[in-house]
Structure formats: structure tokens, C-alpha cells
mmCIF file of C-alpha atoms in Angstrom:
data_model
loop_
_atom_site.group_PDB
_atom_site.id
_atom_site.type_symbol
_atom_site.label_atom_id
_atom_site.label_comp_id
_atom_site.label_asym_id
_atom_site.label_seq_id
_atom_site.Cartn_x
_atom_site.Cartn_y
_atom_site.Cartn_z
ATOM 1 C CA MET V 10 16.441 19.549 2.928
ATOM 2 C CA TYR V 11 13.590 18.158 0.649
ATOM 3 C CA VAL V 12 13.507 19.621 -3.142
ATOM 4 C CA SER V 13 10.134 19.424 -4.546
ATOM 5 C CA LEU V 14 10.095 17.192 -7.850
ATOM 6 C CA SER V 15 8.448 17.604 -10.984
ATOM 7 C CA GLY V 16 6.093 15.107 -12.585
ATOM 8 C CA ASP V 17 8.796 14.112 -14.997
ATOM 9 C CA GLU V 18 11.384 13.861 -12.042
ATOM 10 C CA LYS V 19 8.872 11.748 -10.055
ATOM 11 C CA ASN V 20 8.479 9.466 -13.099
ATOM 12 C CA ARG V 21 12.302 9.026 -13.555
ATOM 13 C CA ALA V 22 12.908 8.338 -9.637
ATOM 14 C CA LEU V 23 10.024 5.795 -9.542
ATOM 15 C CA GLU V 24 11.412 3.745 -12.873
ATOM 16 C CA GLU V 25 14.672 3.766 -11.258
ATOM 17 C CA ILE V 26 13.243 1.912 -8.126
ATOM 18 C CA ALA V 27 11.630 -0.451 -10.651
ATOM 19 C CA ARG V 28 15.139 -0.988 -12.130
ATOM 20 C CA GLU V 29 16.528 -1.821 -8.972
ATOM 21 C CA ILE V 30 13.877 -4.274 -7.984
ATOM 22 C CA ALA V 31 14.029 -6.086 -11.250
ATOM 23 C CA GLU V 32 17.826 -6.630 -10.226
ATOM 24 C CA CYS V 33 17.223 -7.206 -6.648
ATOM 25 C CA LYS V 34 18.404 -10.374 -4.901
ATOM 26 C CA LYS V 35 18.468 -9.422 -1.492
ATOM 27 C CA CYS V 36 16.246 -12.093 -0.293
ATOM 28 C CA ARG V 37 15.096 -15.321 -1.481
ATOM 29 C CA LEU V 38 11.777 -14.003 -3.131
ATOM 30 C CA TRP V 39 13.830 -13.147 -6.455
ATOM 31 C CA SER V 40 14.343 -17.068 -7.183
ATOM 32 C CA THR V 41 10.749 -17.773 -7.380
ATOM 33 C CA ARG V 42 9.021 -14.784 -8.862
ATOM 34 C CA THR V 43 7.969 -14.439 -12.512
ATOM 35 C CA LYS V 44 7.958 -10.854 -12.662
ATOM 36 C CA PRO V 45 8.712 -8.010 -9.906
ATOM 37 C CA VAL V 46 5.611 -5.697 -9.097
ATOM 38 C CA PRO V 47 7.270 -2.499 -7.781
ATOM 39 C CA GLY V 48 4.160 -0.646 -8.207
ATOM 40 C CA HIS V 49 1.890 1.326 -10.371
ATOM 41 C CA GLY V 50 -0.247 4.672 -10.919
ATOM 42 C CA ASN V 51 0.135 8.392 -10.827
ATOM 43 C CA PRO V 52 3.220 9.649 -9.133
ATOM 44 C CA ASN V 53 1.372 13.016 -8.645
ATOM 45 C CA THR V 54 -1.313 11.774 -6.574
ATOM 46 C CA ASP V 55 -2.031 12.473 -2.968
ATOM 47 C CA VAL V 56 -3.264 9.147 -1.921
ATOM 48 C CA MET V 57 -1.187 5.785 -1.789
ATOM 49 C CA PHE V 58 -2.754 2.416 -1.376
ATOM 50 C CA ILE V 59 -0.259 -0.124 -0.014
ATOM 51 C CA GLY V 60 -0.688 -3.755 0.187
ATOM 52 C CA GLU V 61 1.382 -6.607 1.580
ATOM 53 C CA ALA V 62 2.736 -8.676 -1.612
ATOM 54 C CA PRO V 63 1.895 -9.618 -5.055
ATOM 55 C CA GLY V 64 -0.227 -12.605 -5.468
ATOM 56 C CA TYR V 65 -0.571 -14.953 -8.574
ATOM 57 C CA ASN V 66 -1.801 -12.693 -11.244
ATOM 58 C CA GLU V 67 0.236 -9.787 -10.029
ATOM 59 C CA ASP V 68 3.418 -11.984 -10.303
ATOM 60 C CA LEU V 69 2.296 -12.836 -14.052
ATOM 61 C CA GLU V 70 1.606 -9.037 -15.070
ATOM 62 C CA GLY V 71 3.993 -7.063 -13.168
ATOM 63 C CA LYS V 72 1.247 -4.920 -11.859
ATOM 64 C CA PRO V 73 -0.354 -4.558 -8.190
ATOM 65 C CA PHE V 74 -3.851 -5.699 -7.827
ATOM 66 C CA VAL V 75 -4.847 -7.050 -11.322
ATOM 67 C CA GLY V 76 -7.026 -10.368 -10.345
ATOM 68 C CA ALA V 77 -10.347 -10.789 -8.657
ATOM 69 C CA ALA V 78 -9.095 -8.680 -5.599
ATOM 70 C CA GLY V 79 -7.742 -5.859 -7.800
ATOM 71 C CA ARG V 80 -11.477 -5.798 -9.435
ATOM 72 C CA PHE V 81 -13.090 -5.479 -6.128
ATOM 73 C CA LEU V 82 -10.488 -2.866 -5.346
ATOM 74 C CA ASP V 83 -11.637 -0.718 -8.598
ATOM 75 C CA GLN V 84 -15.375 -1.159 -7.023
ATOM 76 C CA LEU V 85 -14.127 0.092 -3.588
ATOM 77 C CA LEU V 86 -12.007 2.980 -5.244
ATOM 78 C CA GLY V 87 -15.349 4.123 -6.781
ATOM 79 C CA LEU V 88 -16.834 4.456 -3.459
ATOM 80 C CA ALA V 89 -14.308 6.732 -2.408
ATOM 81 C CA GLY V 90 -14.789 8.958 -5.518
ATOM 82 C CA LEU V 91 -11.654 7.470 -7.065
ATOM 83 C CA ASN V 92 -10.236 5.583 -9.955
ATOM 84 C CA ARG V 93 -6.770 3.863 -10.796
ATOM 85 C CA GLY V 94 -5.655 6.801 -12.647
ATOM 86 C CA GLU V 95 -5.761 9.248 -9.561
ATOM 87 C CA VAL V 96 -3.723 7.013 -7.119
ATOM 88 C CA TYR V 97 -0.698 4.944 -6.610
ATOM 89 C CA ILE V 98 -0.855 1.293 -5.660
ATOM 90 C CA THR V 99 1.990 -0.715 -4.303
ATOM 91 C CA ASN V 100 2.868 -3.261 -1.910
ATOM 92 C CA VAL V 101 5.429 -3.662 1.097
ATOM 93 C CA LEU V 102 6.950 -6.703 -0.641
ATOM 94 C CA LYS V 103 7.684 -6.363 -4.569
ATOM 95 C CA CYS V 104 7.908 -10.148 -5.255
ATOM 96 C CA ARG V 105 5.443 -12.717 -4.652
ATOM 97 C CA PRO V 106 6.108 -15.177 -1.663
ATOM 98 C CA PRO V 107 5.381 -18.868 -2.537
ATOM 99 C CA ASN V 108 1.941 -19.793 -2.459
ATOM 100 C CA ASN V 109 0.904 -16.486 -1.258
ATOM 101 C CA ARG V 110 2.288 -16.945 2.148
ATOM 102 C CA ASP V 111 2.527 -14.090 4.915
ATOM 103 C CA PRO V 112 5.597 -11.885 4.280
ATOM 104 C CA LEU V 113 8.858 -13.030 6.402
ATOM 105 C CA PRO V 114 10.128 -10.283 8.828
ATOM 106 C CA ASP V 115 13.613 -10.443 7.039
ATOM 107 C CA GLU V 116 11.803 -10.151 3.521
ATOM 108 C CA VAL V 117 10.103 -6.861 5.183
ATOM 109 C CA GLU V 118 13.286 -5.716 6.297
ATOM 110 C CA VAL V 119 15.387 -5.622 2.869
ATOM 111 C CA CYS V 120 12.298 -4.792 0.948
ATOM 112 C CA SER V 121 10.679 -2.035 2.728
ATOM 113 C CA PRO V 122 13.262 0.629 1.798
ATOM 114 C CA TYR V 123 12.046 0.486 -1.913
ATOM 115 C CA LEU V 124 8.694 1.615 -0.384
ATOM 116 C CA ASP V 125 10.051 4.135 1.861
ATOM 117 C CA ARG V 126 11.493 5.647 -1.110
ATOM 118 C CA GLN V 127 8.430 5.569 -3.090
ATOM 119 C CA ILE V 128 6.410 7.313 -0.374
ATOM 120 C CA MET V 129 9.321 10.065 -0.086
ATOM 121 C CA ILE V 130 9.062 10.633 -3.829
ATOM 122 C CA ILE V 131 5.186 10.586 -4.321
ATOM 123 C CA ARG V 132 4.814 12.384 -0.687
ATOM 124 C CA PRO V 133 1.237 11.307 -0.244
ATOM 125 C CA LYS V 134 -0.922 13.137 1.992
ATOM 126 C CA LEU V 135 -3.119 9.971 2.846
ATOM 127 C CA ILE V 136 -2.033 6.435 2.898
ATOM 128 C CA VAL V 137 -4.434 3.554 2.975
ATOM 129 C CA CYS V 138 -3.006 0.309 4.294
ATOM 130 C CA LEU V 139 -4.786 -2.887 2.849
ATOM 131 C CA GLY V 140 -4.270 -5.668 5.359
ATOM 132 C CA ARG V 141 -2.562 -6.147 8.652
ATOM 133 C CA HIS V 142 1.090 -6.371 7.011
ATOM 134 C CA SER V 143 1.009 -3.078 5.530
ATOM 135 C CA ALA V 144 -0.597 -1.604 8.641
ATOM 136 C CA SER V 145 1.862 -2.961 10.988
ATOM 137 C CA TYR V 146 4.683 -1.577 8.818
ATOM 138 C CA ILE V 147 3.251 1.766 8.038
ATOM 139 C CA LEU V 148 2.043 2.270 11.633
ATOM 140 C CA MET V 149 4.688 1.142 13.652
ATOM 141 C CA LYS V 150 7.104 2.886 11.633
ATOM 142 C CA SER V 151 5.336 5.719 12.436
ATOM 143 C CA GLY V 152 5.792 5.228 15.936
ATOM 144 C CA VAL V 153 2.106 4.414 16.700
ATOM 145 C CA ARG V 154 1.696 1.751 19.401
ATOM 146 C CA ILE V 155 -1.176 -0.518 19.346
ATOM 147 C CA ARG V 156 -1.728 -3.902 21.146
ATOM 148 C CA SER V 157 0.271 -6.134 18.793
ATOM 149 C CA ARG V 158 -0.609 -9.697 17.598
ATOM 150 C CA GLN V 159 2.120 -12.255 16.839
ATOM 151 C CA GLY V 160 4.629 -9.278 16.499
ATOM 152 C CA GLY V 161 2.174 -7.147 14.311
ATOM 153 C CA ILE V 162 -0.736 -5.115 14.392
ATOM 154 C CA SER V 163 -4.252 -6.729 14.482
ATOM 155 C CA ILE V 164 -6.023 -5.272 11.682
ATOM 156 C CA SER V 165 -9.539 -5.670 12.928
ATOM 157 C CA ALA V 166 -8.603 -3.547 15.937
ATOM 158 C CA VAL V 167 -7.313 -0.361 13.821
ATOM 159 C CA ARG V 168 -9.449 -0.880 10.592
ATOM 160 C CA GLY V 169 -11.423 2.262 9.854
ATOM 161 C CA GLN V 170 -9.358 4.304 12.192
ATOM 162 C CA VAL V 171 -7.958 7.695 11.265
ATOM 163 C CA PHE V 172 -4.249 8.160 12.136
ATOM 164 C CA HIS V 173 -2.346 11.333 11.718
ATOM 165 C CA VAL V 174 1.191 10.342 11.814
ATOM 166 C CA ASN V 175 5.007 11.540 11.159
ATOM 167 C CA TYR V 176 6.505 9.155 8.642
ATOM 168 C CA GLN V 177 10.092 10.040 7.845
ATOM 169 C CA GLY V 178 9.304 13.461 8.362
ATOM 170 C CA LEU V 179 6.162 13.694 6.358
ATOM 171 C CA SER V 180 2.892 14.389 8.019
ATOM 172 C CA ILE V 181 0.605 11.861 6.512
ATOM 173 C CA THR V 182 -2.858 10.837 7.537
ATOM 174 C CA VAL V 183 -3.100 6.896 7.261
ATOM 175 C CA ILE V 184 -6.410 4.616 7.241
ATOM 176 C CA PRO V 185 -5.898 1.014 7.743
ATOM 177 C CA THR V 186 -8.534 -1.583 6.431
ATOM 178 C CA TYR V 187 -8.995 -5.137 5.217
ATOM 179 C CA HIS V 188 -6.954 -6.197 2.193
ATOM 180 C CA PRO V 189 -9.637 -6.514 -0.537
ATOM 181 C CA ALA V 190 -9.305 -10.465 -1.142
ATOM 182 C CA ALA V 191 -10.860 -10.728 2.443
ATOM 183 C CA GLY V 192 -13.958 -9.236 1.032
ATOM 184 C CA LEU V 193 -14.076 -11.790 -1.766
ATOM 185 C CA TYR V 194 -15.059 -14.639 0.484
ATOM 186 C CA ASN V 195 -16.682 -12.934 3.501
ATOM 187 C CA PRO V 196 -19.551 -10.876 2.989
ATOM 188 C CA LYS V 197 -19.306 -9.318 6.316
ATOM 189 C CA LEU V 198 -15.651 -8.030 5.552
ATOM 190 C CA LYS V 199 -16.850 -6.835 1.995
ATOM 191 C CA LYS V 200 -19.466 -4.804 3.586
ATOM 192 C CA THR V 201 -16.965 -3.445 6.458
ATOM 193 C CA LEU V 202 -14.549 -2.685 3.222
ATOM 194 C CA MET V 203 -17.297 -0.932 1.612
ATOM 195 C CA GLU V 204 -18.111 1.198 4.346
ATOM 196 C CA ASP V 205 -14.359 2.035 5.128
ATOM 197 C CA PHE V 206 -13.776 3.285 1.539
ATOM 198 C CA ILE V 207 -16.864 5.435 1.974
ATOM 199 C CA VAL V 208 -15.036 7.095 4.995
ATOM 200 C CA ILE V 209 -11.810 7.163 2.844
ATOM 201 C CA GLY V 210 -13.435 9.359 0.446
ATOM 202 C CA LYS V 211 -14.899 11.739 3.179
ATOM 203 C CA VAL V 212 -11.151 11.668 4.733
ATOM 204 C CA LEU V 213 -9.548 12.566 1.523
ATOM 205 C CA LYS V 214 -12.175 15.214 0.462
ATOM 206 C CA ASN V 215 -11.784 16.942 3.822
ATOM 207 C CA ILE V 216 -7.824 16.596 3.515
ATOM 208 C CA ARG V 217 -8.053 18.332 0.073
ATOM 209 C CA SER V 218 -10.020 21.216 1.467
ATOM 210 C CA GLY V 219 -7.530 21.685 4.306
ATOM 211 C CA SER V 220 -9.767 19.819 7.226
ATOM 212 C CA LEU V 221 -8.052 16.525 8.620
ATOM 213 C CA GLY V 222 -11.286 15.646 10.387
ATOM 214 C CA LEU V 223 -14.090 13.351 8.941
ATOM 215 C CA GLY V 224 -16.565 15.961 8.927
ATOM 216 C CA SER V 225 -20.046 15.285 7.048
#
């Protein structure tokens, strides 16, 4: 049975996970990383943003989304009526893959339990998946069956959709969209991301008011 955690207890629990990640050698990525990137933000939030893995700048600073994609994410959060101080941001992988390559299945397998624990501690009402690797992990673990592409989910097939799922016993709304980095080089995807974040803001507003639909 779940016991509700206070803000201080959530902080301590997340800090313990961060310590474990700092010492983790469960996959090959520990040997090439500069700093682990466990996650950052408000543990008392009702919305989490989950990317795929740290990039170059994140690896240097030890925080998620701090480069150009992070600056764009800040703009997108504003479109949803949010800021970084209100949300929690993390990734499926907590260490940077060399040359920003895609996460490998065995890396996701050994690293994702950290994410699962973070979700259980924070207990968000809304999860926004940033990119196909995040969407694949969260939706497939929640039992959502969608046409797969190379063993995962095509982000273009699910982006902007609102899923109501059971994730480890938690009732959570999930909205997948593109990774912010995709919008930096593709004006069409940038426009789509902006549209999706406007929807995210509306959905979150309705969740907070007790209505799960999009509404007006």
C-alpha cells in the first residue's frame, strides 16, 4: 500500500536515486560519461517531462535539457503556461550515449528502473514524452499497443494524442510529442511542437480542474 510522501521525503528519495545513479555501472555508459544526469525539478509537481538521454551539454553540467534544445523547451513550457520551477524533467537513460547515438535495448532495460522509481515518488498526473524512445518506453510499459517501428513506437503516429494509462498502478495521462531538438532544425516540427505544447497546457488545466478531456 502506498504511503503519501511529504515534500522533504520526496526530495530525500530522489537524492538517494541520484546517488545510486552516480555509482551505477550496470551498463557500458558509465565509462564514457562526464556526469550522470538523474533529473531535475520540483518533486511536488503534477507533471513530468521525460526525454530519451542526456546530450553533450547535459553530460557536462549534470542537468537535463541545458543546451539549445533546453532553451527551446523553456519556450515550449511557456506556451503550456509552465516554467522549469513547476515541473520535473528527466530522461529514460541517465548517462549520455557516445556521440548522442540512440539508447540500446540493454541500456534501457538496466537504467529504466530508476525512472520507474522517480515516477512512483513524484506520482505525476501528466507525463509528457519527448521523443520516440521515451514514448515507446512509457506507452509500452503501460500496455498501450500501437503499430511498432523497428521494435518501438513511431513518434509521428502518436504525437499530440492524449492517452489515459495505468502505469505501475498509477492513473496517469500521457502525451507524446517530438523531442525539442527536432524542432531546432525543422521548421515544420517546430510548429508542431508549439501546437502540442498548447494542447499540453489545456490538458493539464483540465486535469487540475478535475476534467480529463481537452475541453476548450
